[in-house]
CSV table of C-alpha atoms and ligand atoms in Angstrom, one decimal:
chain,number,residue,atom,x,y,z
A,11,MET,CA,105.8,102.5,98.3
A,12,VAL,CA,104.4,101.7,101.1
A,13,ASP,CA,102.2,98.6,100.8
A,14,ASP,CA,100.1,96.6,103.0
A,15,SER,CA,102.9,94.4,104.9
A,16,GLY,CA,104.5,98.1,106.0
A,17,TYR,CA,107.4,97.2,103.5
A,18,ASP,CA,108.6,100.0,101.2
A,19,ARG,CA,108.7,97.1,98.1
A,20,GLN,CA,112.2,98.9,96.2
A,21,ALA,CA,115.2,97.3,95.9
A,22,ALA,CA,117.0,96.8,99.5
A,23,ASP,CA,120.4,98.0,99.1
A,24,TRP,CA,123.6,99.9,101.4
A,25,SER,CA,122.1,103.4,98.9
A,26,ALA,CA,118.9,103.1,98.7
A,27,ARG,CA,116.1,104.3,101.5
A,28,MET,CA,113.9,102.1,103.4
A,29,THR,CA,110.6,102.7,104.7
A,30,ALA,CA,108.1,100.4,106.5
A,31,SER,CA,105.0,102.4,108.8
A,32,ALA,CA,102.6,100.5,111.1
A,33,PRO,CA,98.6,101.8,111.6
A,34,GLY,CA,97.5,102.5,116.0
A,35,LYS,CA,95.6,100.1,117.5
A,36,ILE,CA,92.5,100.1,119.7
A,37,ILE,CA,91.3,97.7,122.2
A,38,LEU,CA,87.5,96.5,122.2
A,39,PHE,CA,86.8,94.8,125.0
A,40,GLY,CA,89.4,93.2,127.2
A,41,GLU,CA,92.4,96.2,127.9
A,42,HIS,CA,93.3,94.7,132.3
A,43,ALA,CA,92.1,91.3,132.8
A,44,VAL,CA,94.0,90.6,129.6
A,45,VAL,CA,97.1,91.1,132.2
A,46,TYR,CA,95.7,88.4,133.8
A,47,GLY,CA,95.5,85.8,131.5
A,48,ARG,CA,92.1,87.0,129.9
A,49,PRO,CA,91.0,87.5,126.2
A,50,ALA,CA,91.2,90.9,124.7
A,51,LEU,CA,90.1,92.3,121.1
A,52,ALA,CA,92.0,94.7,119.2
A,53,VAL,CA,91.8,95.7,115.9
A,54,PRO,CA,93.9,98.2,113.6
A,55,VAL,CA,93.1,101.8,113.4
A,56,THR,CA,94.7,102.4,109.5
A,57,GLU,CA,93.3,106.3,110.0
A,58,VAL,CA,96.8,106.9,112.0
A,59,ARG,CA,100.3,105.5,111.5
A,60,ALA,CA,104.1,105.7,112.2
A,61,THR,CA,106.5,105.7,109.7
A,62,ALA,CA,109.8,104.7,109.7
A,63,SER,CA,112.6,105.8,107.1
A,64,VAL,CA,116.4,104.9,106.9
A,65,GLN,CA,119.1,106.3,104.0
A,66,ARG,CA,122.7,106.4,104.3
A,67,SER,CA,124.1,109.1,106.7
A,68,THR,CA,127.0,111.7,106.0
A,69,ASP,CA,127.4,111.9,109.7
A,70,PRO,CA,129.7,109.0,110.9
A,71,GLY,CA,127.5,107.4,113.1
A,72,VAL,CA,123.4,105.9,113.4
A,73,TRP,CA,120.9,108.9,113.7
A,74,LEU,CA,117.4,109.0,115.0
A,75,GLU,CA,115.9,112.2,114.1
A,76,ALA,CA,111.9,112.3,115.5
A,77,PRO,CA,111.0,115.5,115.2
A,78,VAL,CA,107.3,115.0,116.9
A,79,ILE,CA,109.1,114.1,120.1
A,80,GLY,CA,112.2,116.6,119.2
A,81,LEU,CA,114.7,114.5,118.9
A,82,ARG,CA,117.9,114.6,117.0
A,83,ALA,CA,120.6,111.9,118.5
A,84,GLU,CA,123.6,110.0,117.8
A,85,LEU,CA,122.8,106.3,118.9
A,86,SER,CA,125.7,106.1,121.1
A,87,CYS,CA,124.4,109.0,122.9
A,88,LEU,CA,121.5,108.7,123.9
A,89,PRO,CA,120.7,106.0,127.3
A,90,GLN,CA,119.8,102.2,127.4
A,91,ASP,CA,115.8,102.5,128.3
A,92,HIS,CA,115.3,104.9,125.7
A,93,PRO,CA,112.3,103.2,123.5
A,94,LEU,CA,113.8,104.4,120.3
A,95,ALA,CA,117.2,103.3,120.6
A,96,ALA,CA,116.3,100.0,122.1
A,97,ALA,CA,114.6,99.3,119.2
A,98,VAL,CA,117.4,99.9,117.1
A,99,ARG,CA,120.1,97.9,119.2
A,100,SER,CA,117.4,95.2,119.2
A,101,VAL,CA,117.3,95.5,115.5
A,102,PHE,CA,121.5,94.9,115.6
A,103,SER,CA,121.8,92.6,117.7
A,104,THR,CA,119.2,90.6,116.3
A,105,LEU,CA,120.7,90.4,113.2
A,106,ASP,CA,123.9,90.4,114.8
A,107,ILE,CA,125.2,93.6,113.3
A,108,GLU,CA,128.6,93.9,115.4
A,109,THR,CA,129.8,97.4,113.4
A,110,PRO,CA,126.2,99.2,112.4
A,111,PRO,CA,127.1,101.2,108.9
A,112,ASP,CA,126.3,104.9,109.3
A,113,CYS,CA,122.4,105.8,108.4
A,114,VAL,CA,119.8,107.8,109.3
A,115,ILE,CA,116.3,106.1,111.4
A,116,HIS,CA,113.9,109.5,110.6
A,117,VAL,CA,110.8,108.8,112.3
A,118,ASP,CA,107.1,110.0,112.0
A,119,SER,CA,103.7,109.6,113.6
A,120,THR,CA,100.8,110.9,113.1
A,121,ILE,CA,98.5,108.4,116.1
A,122,PRO,CA,98.3,110.6,119.5
A,123,VAL,CA,100.8,110.2,122.8
A,124,ALA,CA,99.7,108.4,125.6
A,125,SER,CA,95.8,108.1,124.3
A,126,GLY,CA,95.7,104.4,124.1
A,127,LEU,CA,96.1,104.2,120.3
A,128,GLY,CA,99.4,101.8,120.8
A,129,SER,CA,102.0,105.4,119.3
A,130,GLY,CA,104.7,103.5,120.9
A,131,ALA,CA,104.7,100.0,119.5
A,132,ALA,CA,103.3,101.2,116.0
A,133,VAL,CA,106.7,103.4,116.2
A,134,SER,CA,108.9,100.1,117.5
A,135,VAL,CA,107.6,97.7,114.2
A,136,ALA,CA,108.2,100.6,112.2
A,137,VAL,CA,111.4,101.2,112.9
A,138,ILE,CA,112.2,97.5,113.4
A,139,ARG,CA,111.2,96.5,110.1
A,140,ALA,CA,112.6,99.7,108.2
A,141,LEU,CA,116.1,99.3,110.0
A,142,ALA,CA,116.2,95.6,109.4
A,143,ALA,CA,115.3,95.9,105.5
A,144,TYR,CA,118.2,98.5,105.5
A,145,LEU,CA,120.4,95.8,106.7
A,146,GLY,CA,118.6,93.4,104.1
A,147,HIS,CA,117.0,91.3,105.7
A,148,ARG,CA,112.9,91.1,106.3
A,149,LEU,CA,112.1,89.8,109.8
A,150,PRO,CA,109.0,87.6,110.4
A,151,ASP,CA,106.1,89.2,112.2
A,152,GLU,CA,106.7,86.7,115.1
A,153,ARG,CA,110.1,88.1,115.2
A,154,VAL,CA,108.8,91.7,114.7
A,155,SER,CA,106.2,91.5,117.3
A,156,ALA,CA,108.4,90.0,119.9
A,157,LEU,CA,111.2,92.5,119.9
A,158,ALA,CA,108.8,95.4,119.5
A,159,TYR,CA,107.2,93.8,123.2
A,160,GLU,CA,110.9,93.6,124.4
A,161,ILE,CA,110.2,97.5,124.1
A,162,GLU,CA,106.7,97.9,125.9
A,163,LYS,CA,108.8,96.7,129.1
A,164,LEU,CA,110.2,99.9,128.9
A,165,HIS,CA,107.3,102.1,128.4
A,166,HIS,CA,105.2,100.0,131.3
A,167,GLY,CA,106.4,96.9,133.0
A,168,THR,CA,103.9,94.1,132.4
A,169,PRO,CA,102.7,94.0,129.3
A,170,SER,CA,100.4,92.3,128.0
A,171,GLY,CA,101.7,91.7,124.6
A,172,ILE,CA,98.4,93.2,123.0
A,173,ASP,CA,99.5,96.3,121.0
A,174,ASN,CA,102.7,94.9,119.2
A,175,THR,CA,100.7,92.1,119.0
A,176,VAL,CA,97.4,94.0,116.5
A,177,ILE,CA,100.0,96.7,115.4
A,178,THR,CA,102.5,94.0,113.9
A,179,TYR,CA,100.6,91.7,112.5
A,180,ALA,CA,97.6,94.7,111.7
A,181,GLN,CA,94.5,92.4,111.6
A,182,PRO,CA,91.6,92.5,113.9
A,183,VAL,CA,93.0,89.7,117.0
A,184,TYR,CA,91.8,87.7,120.0
A,185,PHE,CA,94.5,87.7,121.8
A,186,VAL,CA,95.7,85.7,124.8
A,187,ARG,CA,99.1,86.1,126.6
A,188,GLY,CA,101.9,84.5,125.4
A,189,GLN,CA,99.3,82.6,123.4
A,190,ALA,CA,99.6,82.2,119.3
A,191,MET,CA,98.1,85.8,116.8
A,192,GLU,CA,94.3,84.5,116.7
A,193,ARG,CA,92.5,86.6,113.9
A,194,LEU,CA,89.4,88.0,114.6
A,195,GLN,CA,86.9,87.6,111.8
A,196,VAL,CA,84.8,90.5,111.0
A,197,GLY,CA,81.7,88.9,110.0
A,198,ALA,CA,80.6,92.5,109.2
A,199,PRO,CA,81.8,95.7,108.6
A,200,PHE,CA,80.7,97.6,111.6
A,201,THR,CA,81.9,102.0,112.6
A,202,LEU,CA,83.5,102.9,115.8
A,203,VAL,CA,84.3,106.5,117.3
A,204,ILE,CA,87.0,107.0,118.6
A,205,GLY,CA,86.8,110.6,121.2
A,206,ASN,CA,90.1,111.5,122.4
A,207,SER,CA,90.0,113.1,126.6
A,208,GLY,CA,92.9,114.8,126.1
A,209,ILE,CA,94.2,113.5,129.0
A,210,PRO,CA,97.2,111.4,128.9
A,211,ALA,CA,97.1,108.1,130.1
A,212,PRO,CA,99.2,106.9,132.6
A,213,THR,CA,99.1,103.5,132.1
A,214,LYS,CA,102.2,102.3,133.7
A,215,GLU,CA,99.7,103.6,137.0
A,216,SER,CA,96.1,102.4,136.6
A,217,VAL,CA,98.1,99.3,135.6
A,218,GLY,CA,99.9,99.3,139.1
A,219,ASP,CA,96.8,99.8,140.9
A,220,VAL,CA,95.4,97.3,138.9
A,221,ARG,CA,97.8,95.3,140.4
A,222,ARG,CA,97.6,96.8,144.8
A,223,LEU,CA,93.7,95.8,144.1
A,224,TRP,CA,94.4,92.7,142.7
A,225,GLU,CA,96.7,91.6,145.8
A,226,ALA,CA,94.3,93.0,148.6
A,227,ASP,CA,92.0,90.6,147.4
A,228,PRO,CA,92.4,88.4,144.5
A,229,PRO,CA,88.9,87.1,144.6
A,230,ARG,CA,87.0,89.6,144.5
A,231,TRP,CA,89.2,91.0,141.0
A,232,GLU,CA,89.9,87.2,139.7
A,233,LYS,CA,85.4,87.6,139.4
A,234,VAL,CA,85.8,91.1,138.0
A,235,PHE,CA,88.5,89.2,135.5
A,236,ASP,CA,86.0,86.2,134.4
A,237,GLN,CA,83.4,89.1,133.6
A,238,ILE,CA,85.3,90.7,131.3
A,239,ALA,CA,86.5,87.6,129.5
A,240,ASP,CA,83.0,86.1,129.6
A,241,ILE,CA,82.2,89.9,127.3
A,242,VAL,CA,85.0,88.8,125.2
A,243,ARG,CA,83.8,85.8,124.5
A,244,ARG,CA,80.7,87.0,123.2
A,245,ALA,CA,82.0,90.2,121.8
A,246,ARG,CA,84.1,87.7,120.1
A,247,GLU,CA,81.0,85.5,118.9
A,248,LEU,CA,79.1,88.6,117.6
A,249,ILE,CA,82.1,89.7,115.8
A,250,GLU,CA,82.6,86.6,113.9
A,251,ASN,CA,79.0,86.2,113.0
A,252,GLY,CA,78.5,89.5,112.4
A,253,ALA,CA,75.7,90.5,114.7
A,254,TRP,CA,77.7,93.8,116.1
A,255,ARG,CA,74.7,95.9,116.7
A,256,GLY,CA,74.9,93.4,119.7
A,257,LEU,CA,78.6,95.2,121.0
A,258,GLY,CA,77.1,98.4,122.2
A,259,LYS,CA,75.6,96.4,125.8
A,260,LEU,CA,78.7,94.8,125.8
A,261,MET,CA,80.6,98.2,125.6
A,262,ASP,CA,78.1,99.4,128.4
A,263,THR,CA,79.0,96.7,130.9
A,264,ASN,CA,82.7,96.2,129.8
A,265,HIS,CA,83.2,99.4,130.5
A,266,ALA,CA,81.3,99.4,134.0
A,267,LEU,CA,83.9,96.8,135.1
A,268,LEU,CA,86.5,98.7,134.3
A,269,GLN,CA,85.1,102.2,136.4
A,270,GLU,CA,84.8,99.4,139.3
A,271,LEU,CA,88.6,98.6,138.6
A,272,THR,CA,89.1,102.2,138.8
A,273,VAL,CA,90.5,103.3,135.6
A,274,SER,CA,88.0,105.3,134.5
A,275,SER,CA,87.8,109.2,135.2
A,276,GLU,CA,85.2,112.3,135.3
A,277,ALA,CA,86.5,112.8,131.7
A,278,LEU,CA,86.1,109.5,130.3
A,279,ASP,CA,82.6,108.9,131.4
A,280,ARG,CA,81.4,112.5,130.1
A,281,LEU,CA,81.9,111.6,126.9
A,282,VAL,CA,80.7,107.9,127.4
A,283,GLU,CA,77.9,109.4,128.4
A,284,ALA,CA,77.9,112.5,125.5
A,285,ALA,CA,77.9,109.0,123.0
A,286,ARG,CA,74.9,107.6,123.9
A,287,ARG,CA,72.9,110.7,124.4
A,288,ALA,CA,73.9,111.6,121.1
A,289,GLY,CA,72.4,107.6,120.4
A,290,ALA,CA,75.6,105.7,120.1
A,291,LEU,CA,74.5,102.1,120.8
A,292,GLY,CA,78.0,101.6,123.1
A,293,ALA,CA,80.8,103.0,124.5
A,294,LYS,CA,83.6,102.3,127.0
A,295,LEU,CA,87.3,103.9,127.9
A,296,SER,CA,90.1,102.2,125.9
A,297,GLY,CA,93.6,101.2,126.7
A,298,GLY,CA,94.8,101.8,130.3
A,299,GLY,CA,92.1,104.4,131.2
A,300,ARG,CA,92.7,107.7,133.4
A,301,GLY,CA,92.5,109.2,130.2
A,302,GLY,CA,93.6,108.5,126.7
A,303,ASN,CA,91.1,107.2,124.0
A,304,MET,CA,86.8,105.9,124.8
A,305,ILE,CA,85.2,104.3,121.9
A,306,ALA,CA,81.4,104.7,120.7
A,307,LEU,CA,80.0,102.3,118.3
A,308,VAL,CA,77.2,103.8,116.1
A,309,GLU,CA,75.6,103.6,112.7
A,310,ARG,CA,77.9,104.5,109.6
A,311,GLN,CA,75.6,107.2,109.5
A,312,ASN,CA,75.6,108.3,113.2
A,313,ALA,CA,79.2,108.8,113.5
A,314,PRO,CA,79.7,112.1,112.4
A,315,VAL,CA,76.6,113.2,115.1
A,316,VAL,CA,78.1,111.1,118.1
A,317,ALA,CA,81.7,113.3,116.9
A,318,GLU,CA,80.4,116.7,117.1
A,319,ALA,CA,79.0,115.2,120.4
A,320,LEU,CA,82.3,113.9,121.5
A,321,LEU,CA,83.3,117.6,121.3
A,322,ALA,CA,80.8,119.5,122.7
A,323,ALA,CA,81.5,117.4,125.5
A,324,GLY,CA,85.6,118.2,125.8
A,325,ALA,CA,87.0,115.3,123.5
A,326,THR,CA,90.4,117.2,122.1
A,327,GLN,CA,90.0,115.9,118.9
A,328,THR,CA,88.0,112.5,117.5
A,329,MET,CA,88.1,110.0,114.4
A,330,ILE,CA,86.1,107.8,113.1
A,331,THR,CA,87.3,104.5,111.6
A,332,GLN,CA,85.6,101.3,110.6
A,333,VAL,CA,86.5,97.5,111.7
A,334,ASP,CA,86.4,95.6,108.7
B,413,PMV,O1,96.9,102.2,127.0
B,413,PMV,P1,97.2,101.0,126.4
B,413,PMV,O2,95.9,100.8,125.2
B,413,PMV,O3,98.4,101.1,125.5
B,413,PMV,O4,96.0,99.7,126.1
B,413,PMV,C1,96.7,99.4,128.2
B,413,PMV,C2,96.2,97.6,127.9
B,413,PMV,C3,96.1,97.5,128.8
B,413,PMV,O5,95.6,96.2,129.1
B,413,PMV,C4,95.7,97.6,130.6
B,413,PMV,C5,97.9,96.5,129.7
B,413,PMV,C6,98.6,96.2,128.4
B,413,PMV,O6,99.6,95.4,128.3
B,413,PMV,O7,97.4,94.8,128.1
């Protein structure tokens, strides 16, 4: 049985199967600016999960199986920068395991890849926890998050650390790069519709392009990052006070600033517009942009209508999630 902390509560022994899982995530406000030291808000998305289980192998070696990406390979055959292999190696290294036991690490995930839902970080967190548990260790969250952060660097060079943080702690977070996790208190629950553009989000590329913009004119973009930081702080206050309806306007303004940063796209803008026309209180892209997901803030009873409108406007998938 997998509990809320993502751990299998069965006793750990060499013949036992150890399982851990981690949720997806969505960034509410502050993406991109967060790379430049500004705060951001992110929440777990528990409707989707990555799950890893580890058990004894009859074949010698450490086997990795991930059917969703068609992977079945022995650890030593995988390159150093393979994210899954790197997660496994990082656990052996942090626990000083020189001769790993013969085992199979099986990974499943319902989190769409490259969509801004944190699939890479969720897989890393699940693998790190399940393998550590199999080896008889329960790693503290801080350590799990730090290990997952190292793997995030393989996905894109300069991650802020927001994905591994929100996914490890599985709680709404107010995140500032390099600082300890701060829990975001949610005064009253609110509903989001997530729409997938169906186009993979090239996060590494969009983060790189923002970097080039910034290098060419730091004062201009610092001002934009400050405006985003201001939105994040106001959003935090509204969320904590249960005044979530006010978030709609902030989402619209944040989206406009992301457009200015060149990280939106025609498809994302179309979905954002469709959500607003269907009655959403506000909408914005979420994550790296240029593809991936957008989010819309809705009255709970209006969520299905907005989800339908998103599908009609070209979304390949929608999800309704409650932030609480
Ligand atoms: O595309 P995602 O959801 O993994 O998020 C990227 C968020 C950025 O702020 C653009 C980059 C980062 O590392 O924080």
